[in-house]
Short mmCIF file of C-alpha atoms in Angstrom, two decimals:
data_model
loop_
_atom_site.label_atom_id
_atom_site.label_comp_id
_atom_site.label_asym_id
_atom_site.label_seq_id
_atom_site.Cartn_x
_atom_site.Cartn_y
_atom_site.Cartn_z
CA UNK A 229 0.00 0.00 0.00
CA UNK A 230 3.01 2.46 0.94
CA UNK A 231 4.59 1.67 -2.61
CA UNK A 232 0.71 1.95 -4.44
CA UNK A 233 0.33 5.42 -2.76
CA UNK A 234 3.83 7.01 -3.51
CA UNK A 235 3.71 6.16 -6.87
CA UNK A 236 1.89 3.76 -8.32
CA UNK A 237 3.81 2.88 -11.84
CA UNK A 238 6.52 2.19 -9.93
CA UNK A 239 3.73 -1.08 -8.00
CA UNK A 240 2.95 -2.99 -10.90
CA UNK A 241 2.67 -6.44 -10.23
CA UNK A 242 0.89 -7.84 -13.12
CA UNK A 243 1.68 -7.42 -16.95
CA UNK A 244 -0.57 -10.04 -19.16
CA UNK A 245 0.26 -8.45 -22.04
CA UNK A 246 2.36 -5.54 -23.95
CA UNK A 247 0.83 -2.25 -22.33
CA UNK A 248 -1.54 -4.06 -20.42
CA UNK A 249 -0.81 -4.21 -16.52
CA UNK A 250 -2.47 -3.79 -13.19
CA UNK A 251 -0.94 -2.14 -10.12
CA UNK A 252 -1.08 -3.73 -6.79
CA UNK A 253 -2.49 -6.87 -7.31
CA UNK A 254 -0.12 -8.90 -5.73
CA UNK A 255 0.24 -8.17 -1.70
CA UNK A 256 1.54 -8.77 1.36
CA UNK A 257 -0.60 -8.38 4.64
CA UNK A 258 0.43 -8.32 8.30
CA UNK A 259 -0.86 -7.66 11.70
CA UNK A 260 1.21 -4.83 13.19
CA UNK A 261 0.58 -5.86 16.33
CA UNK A 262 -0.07 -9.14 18.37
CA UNK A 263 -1.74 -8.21 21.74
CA UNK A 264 -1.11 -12.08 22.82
CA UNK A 265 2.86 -11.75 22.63
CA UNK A 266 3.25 -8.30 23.35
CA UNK A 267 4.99 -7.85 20.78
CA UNK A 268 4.39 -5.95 16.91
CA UNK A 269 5.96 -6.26 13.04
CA UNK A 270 7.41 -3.37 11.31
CA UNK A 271 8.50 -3.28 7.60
CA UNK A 272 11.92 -2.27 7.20
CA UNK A 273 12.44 -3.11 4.00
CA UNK A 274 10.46 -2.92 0.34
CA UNK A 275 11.40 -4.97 -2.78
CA UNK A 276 10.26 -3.21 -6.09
CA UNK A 277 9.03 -5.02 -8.58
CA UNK A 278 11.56 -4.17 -10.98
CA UNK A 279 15.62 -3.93 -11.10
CA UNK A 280 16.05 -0.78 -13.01
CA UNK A 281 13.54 1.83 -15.11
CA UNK A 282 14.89 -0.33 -18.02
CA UNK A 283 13.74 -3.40 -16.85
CA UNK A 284 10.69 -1.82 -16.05
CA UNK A 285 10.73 -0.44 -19.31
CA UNK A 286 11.40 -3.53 -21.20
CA UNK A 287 8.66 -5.44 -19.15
CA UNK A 288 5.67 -3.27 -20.07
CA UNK A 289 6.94 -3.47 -23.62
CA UNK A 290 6.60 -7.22 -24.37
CA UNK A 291 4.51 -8.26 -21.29
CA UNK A 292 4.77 -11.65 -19.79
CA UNK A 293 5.51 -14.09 -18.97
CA UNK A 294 8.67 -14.49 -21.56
CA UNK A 295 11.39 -17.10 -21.60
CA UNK A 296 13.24 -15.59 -19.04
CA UNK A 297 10.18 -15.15 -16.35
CA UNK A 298 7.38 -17.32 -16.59
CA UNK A 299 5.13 -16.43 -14.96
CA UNK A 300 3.13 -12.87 -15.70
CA UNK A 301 2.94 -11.75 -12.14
CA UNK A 302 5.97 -9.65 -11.30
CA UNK A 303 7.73 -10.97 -7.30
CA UNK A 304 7.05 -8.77 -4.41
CA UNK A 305 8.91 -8.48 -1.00
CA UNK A 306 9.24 -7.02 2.19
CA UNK A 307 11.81 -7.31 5.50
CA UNK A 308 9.72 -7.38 8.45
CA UNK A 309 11.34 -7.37 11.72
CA UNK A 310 9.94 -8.14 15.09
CA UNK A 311 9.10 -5.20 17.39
CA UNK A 312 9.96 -6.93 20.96
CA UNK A 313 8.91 -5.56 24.37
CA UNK A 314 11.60 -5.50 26.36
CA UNK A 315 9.35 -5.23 29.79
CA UNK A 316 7.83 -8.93 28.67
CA UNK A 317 9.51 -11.98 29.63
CA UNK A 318 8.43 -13.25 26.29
CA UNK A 319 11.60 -15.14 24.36
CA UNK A 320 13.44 -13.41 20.98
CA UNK A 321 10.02 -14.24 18.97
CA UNK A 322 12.93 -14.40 15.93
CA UNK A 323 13.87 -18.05 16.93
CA UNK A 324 10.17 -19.30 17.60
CA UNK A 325 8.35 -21.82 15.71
CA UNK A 326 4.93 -20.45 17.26
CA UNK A 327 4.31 -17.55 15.18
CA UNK A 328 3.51 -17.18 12.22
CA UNK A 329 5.70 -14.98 10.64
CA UNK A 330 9.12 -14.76 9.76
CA UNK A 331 11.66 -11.96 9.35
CA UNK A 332 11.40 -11.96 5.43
CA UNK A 333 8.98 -12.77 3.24
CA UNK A 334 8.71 -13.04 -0.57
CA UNK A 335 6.07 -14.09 -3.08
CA UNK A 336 8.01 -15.97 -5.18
CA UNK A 337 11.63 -17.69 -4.62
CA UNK A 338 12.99 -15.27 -3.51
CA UNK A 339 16.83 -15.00 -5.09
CA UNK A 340 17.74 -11.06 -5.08
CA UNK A 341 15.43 -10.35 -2.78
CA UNK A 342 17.96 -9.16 0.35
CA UNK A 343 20.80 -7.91 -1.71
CA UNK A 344 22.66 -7.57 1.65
CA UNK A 345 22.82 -11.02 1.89
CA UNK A 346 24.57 -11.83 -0.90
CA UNK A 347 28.09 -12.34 -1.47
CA UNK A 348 30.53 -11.69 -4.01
CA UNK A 349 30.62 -15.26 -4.88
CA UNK A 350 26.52 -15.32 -5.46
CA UNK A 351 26.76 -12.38 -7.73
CA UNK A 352 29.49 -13.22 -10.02
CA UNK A 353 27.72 -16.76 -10.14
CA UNK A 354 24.14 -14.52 -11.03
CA UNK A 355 26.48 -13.01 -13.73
CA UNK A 356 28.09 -16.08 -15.40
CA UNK A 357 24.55 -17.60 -15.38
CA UNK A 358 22.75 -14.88 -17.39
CA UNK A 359 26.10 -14.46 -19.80
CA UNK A 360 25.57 -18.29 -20.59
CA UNK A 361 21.64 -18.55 -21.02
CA UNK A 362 21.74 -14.68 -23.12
CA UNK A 363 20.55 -15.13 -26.20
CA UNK A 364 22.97 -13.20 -28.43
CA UNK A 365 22.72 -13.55 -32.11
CA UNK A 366 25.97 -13.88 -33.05
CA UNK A 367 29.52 -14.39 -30.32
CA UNK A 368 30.54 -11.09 -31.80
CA UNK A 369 27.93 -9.77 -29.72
CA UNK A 370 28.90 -11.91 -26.53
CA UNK A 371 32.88 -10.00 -26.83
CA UNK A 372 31.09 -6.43 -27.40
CA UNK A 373 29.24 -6.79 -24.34
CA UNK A 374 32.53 -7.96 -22.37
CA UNK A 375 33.98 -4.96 -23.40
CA UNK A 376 31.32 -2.74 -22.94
CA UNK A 377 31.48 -4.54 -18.78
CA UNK A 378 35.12 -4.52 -18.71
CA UNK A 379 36.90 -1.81 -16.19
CA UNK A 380 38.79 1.24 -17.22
CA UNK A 381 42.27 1.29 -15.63
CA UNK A 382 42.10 3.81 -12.51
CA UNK A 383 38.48 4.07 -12.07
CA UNK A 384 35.86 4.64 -10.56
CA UNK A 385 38.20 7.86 -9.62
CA UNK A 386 38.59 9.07 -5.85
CA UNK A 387 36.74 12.34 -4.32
CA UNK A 388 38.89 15.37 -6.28
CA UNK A 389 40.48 13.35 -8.82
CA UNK A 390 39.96 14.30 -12.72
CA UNK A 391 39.85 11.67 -15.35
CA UNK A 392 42.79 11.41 -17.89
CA UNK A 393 42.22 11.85 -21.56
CA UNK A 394 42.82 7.95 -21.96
CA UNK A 395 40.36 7.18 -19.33
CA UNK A 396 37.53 9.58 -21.21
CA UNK A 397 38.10 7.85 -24.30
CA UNK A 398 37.72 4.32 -23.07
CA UNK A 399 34.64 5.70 -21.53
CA UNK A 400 33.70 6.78 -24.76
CA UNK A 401 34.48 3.67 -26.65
CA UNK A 402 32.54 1.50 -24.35
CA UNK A 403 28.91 3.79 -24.99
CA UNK A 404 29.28 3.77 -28.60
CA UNK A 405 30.04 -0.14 -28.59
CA UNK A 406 26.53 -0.27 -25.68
CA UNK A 407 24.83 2.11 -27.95
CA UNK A 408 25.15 -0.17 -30.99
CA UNK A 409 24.56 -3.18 -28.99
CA UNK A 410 21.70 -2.42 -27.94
CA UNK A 411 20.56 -1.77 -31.62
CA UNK A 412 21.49 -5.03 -32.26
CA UNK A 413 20.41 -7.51 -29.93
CA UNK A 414 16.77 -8.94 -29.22
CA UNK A 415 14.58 -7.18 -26.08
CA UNK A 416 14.84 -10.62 -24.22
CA UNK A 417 18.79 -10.52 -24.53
CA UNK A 418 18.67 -6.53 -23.72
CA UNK A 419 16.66 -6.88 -20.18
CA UNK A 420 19.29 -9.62 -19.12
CA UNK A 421 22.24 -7.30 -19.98
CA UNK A 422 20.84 -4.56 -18.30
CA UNK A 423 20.25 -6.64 -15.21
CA UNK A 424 23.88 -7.89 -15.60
CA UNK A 425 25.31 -4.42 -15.63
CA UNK A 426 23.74 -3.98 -12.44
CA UNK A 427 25.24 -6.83 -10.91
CA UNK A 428 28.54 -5.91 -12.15
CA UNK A 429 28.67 -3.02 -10.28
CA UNK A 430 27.20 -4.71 -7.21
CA UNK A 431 30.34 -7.12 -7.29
CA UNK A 432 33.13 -4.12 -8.07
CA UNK A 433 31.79 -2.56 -4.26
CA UNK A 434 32.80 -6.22 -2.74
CA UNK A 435 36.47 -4.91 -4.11
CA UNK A 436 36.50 -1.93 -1.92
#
């Protein structure tokens, strides 16, 4: 409801078709409070539906499901965590079997859904998995794409430092080769790339 009444593009949940979509539709309810424990649920934590505005983007384009998401209901999530009062004698409700709730909770499997509890291992293993099932057109396309991903020598720069001319004009390279790219390859292999170059910048902060 928090997401629906901020903005409610951004809470789609269901796309049956290209342009056709319905916001909200999938949910996630709670009590806030549980007079019999004492004790109430806050969320702390929101998944949106989609990685990035091109994802988004790409989504509402060609609807669902696709080959890539099967289903034509879009995940939601949430982190709920445990409001405990400390003048009970209740036990840390976190470790008990006799509620029922838990401190996450997903609608569908749930990888991605706590980025904070990933590792670098789990992304670069996301990463290699979408580079093997992309469906580029020719392995041309496969190398452009490693380029366009590959890291320029001495960045991302530190606070005050300017970029050299060598460094703007691998910069450069690397958007015209993306630019064409994404001329070139099919809307299925775009949204995985897009959600790859996300990841790859989720793994270079493991580095720091």
């Amino acid at each position: 409801i928090e997401m629906m009444t901020r903005d409610p593009l951004e809470y789609i949940t269901f796309v049956n078709g290209p342009g056709s979509f319905t916001v909200g539709l999938d949910q996630i309810w709670f009590h806030s409070e549980n007079e019999n424990v004492g004790a109430g649920i806050n969320v702390v934590g929101l998944r949106s539906p989609f990685h990035s505005p091109e994802h988004k983007q790409q989504v509402l384009k060609n609807g669902l499901p696709n080959k890539y998401h099967p289903s034509d209901h879009m995940p939601v999530g949430c982190i709920l965590e445990w409001d405990v009062d400390t003048d009970c004698n209740s036990r840390d409700l976190r470790s008990s079997d006799k509620i029922g709730f838990t401190d996450s909770t997903s609608s569908e499997g749930g990888r991605g859904l706590f980025e904070e509890d990933r590792n670098e291992g789990d992304v670069l293993q996301e990463i290699s998995e979408l580079l093997a099932a992309c469906p580029f057109s020719a392995e041309e396309q496969r190398k452009d794409f490693e380029f366009v991903i590959s890291p320029v020598q001495g960045m991302p720069l530190e606070r005050g430092m300017r970029p050299t001319s060598e460094q703007i004009l691998q910069v450069q390279q690397r958007r015209k080769v993306k630019k064409k790219l994404w001329e070139d390859v099919s809307d299925d292999a775009r949204e995985m790339l897009e959600r790859i170059i996300v990841l790859t910048k989720e793994a270079s902060k493991f580095s720091k």
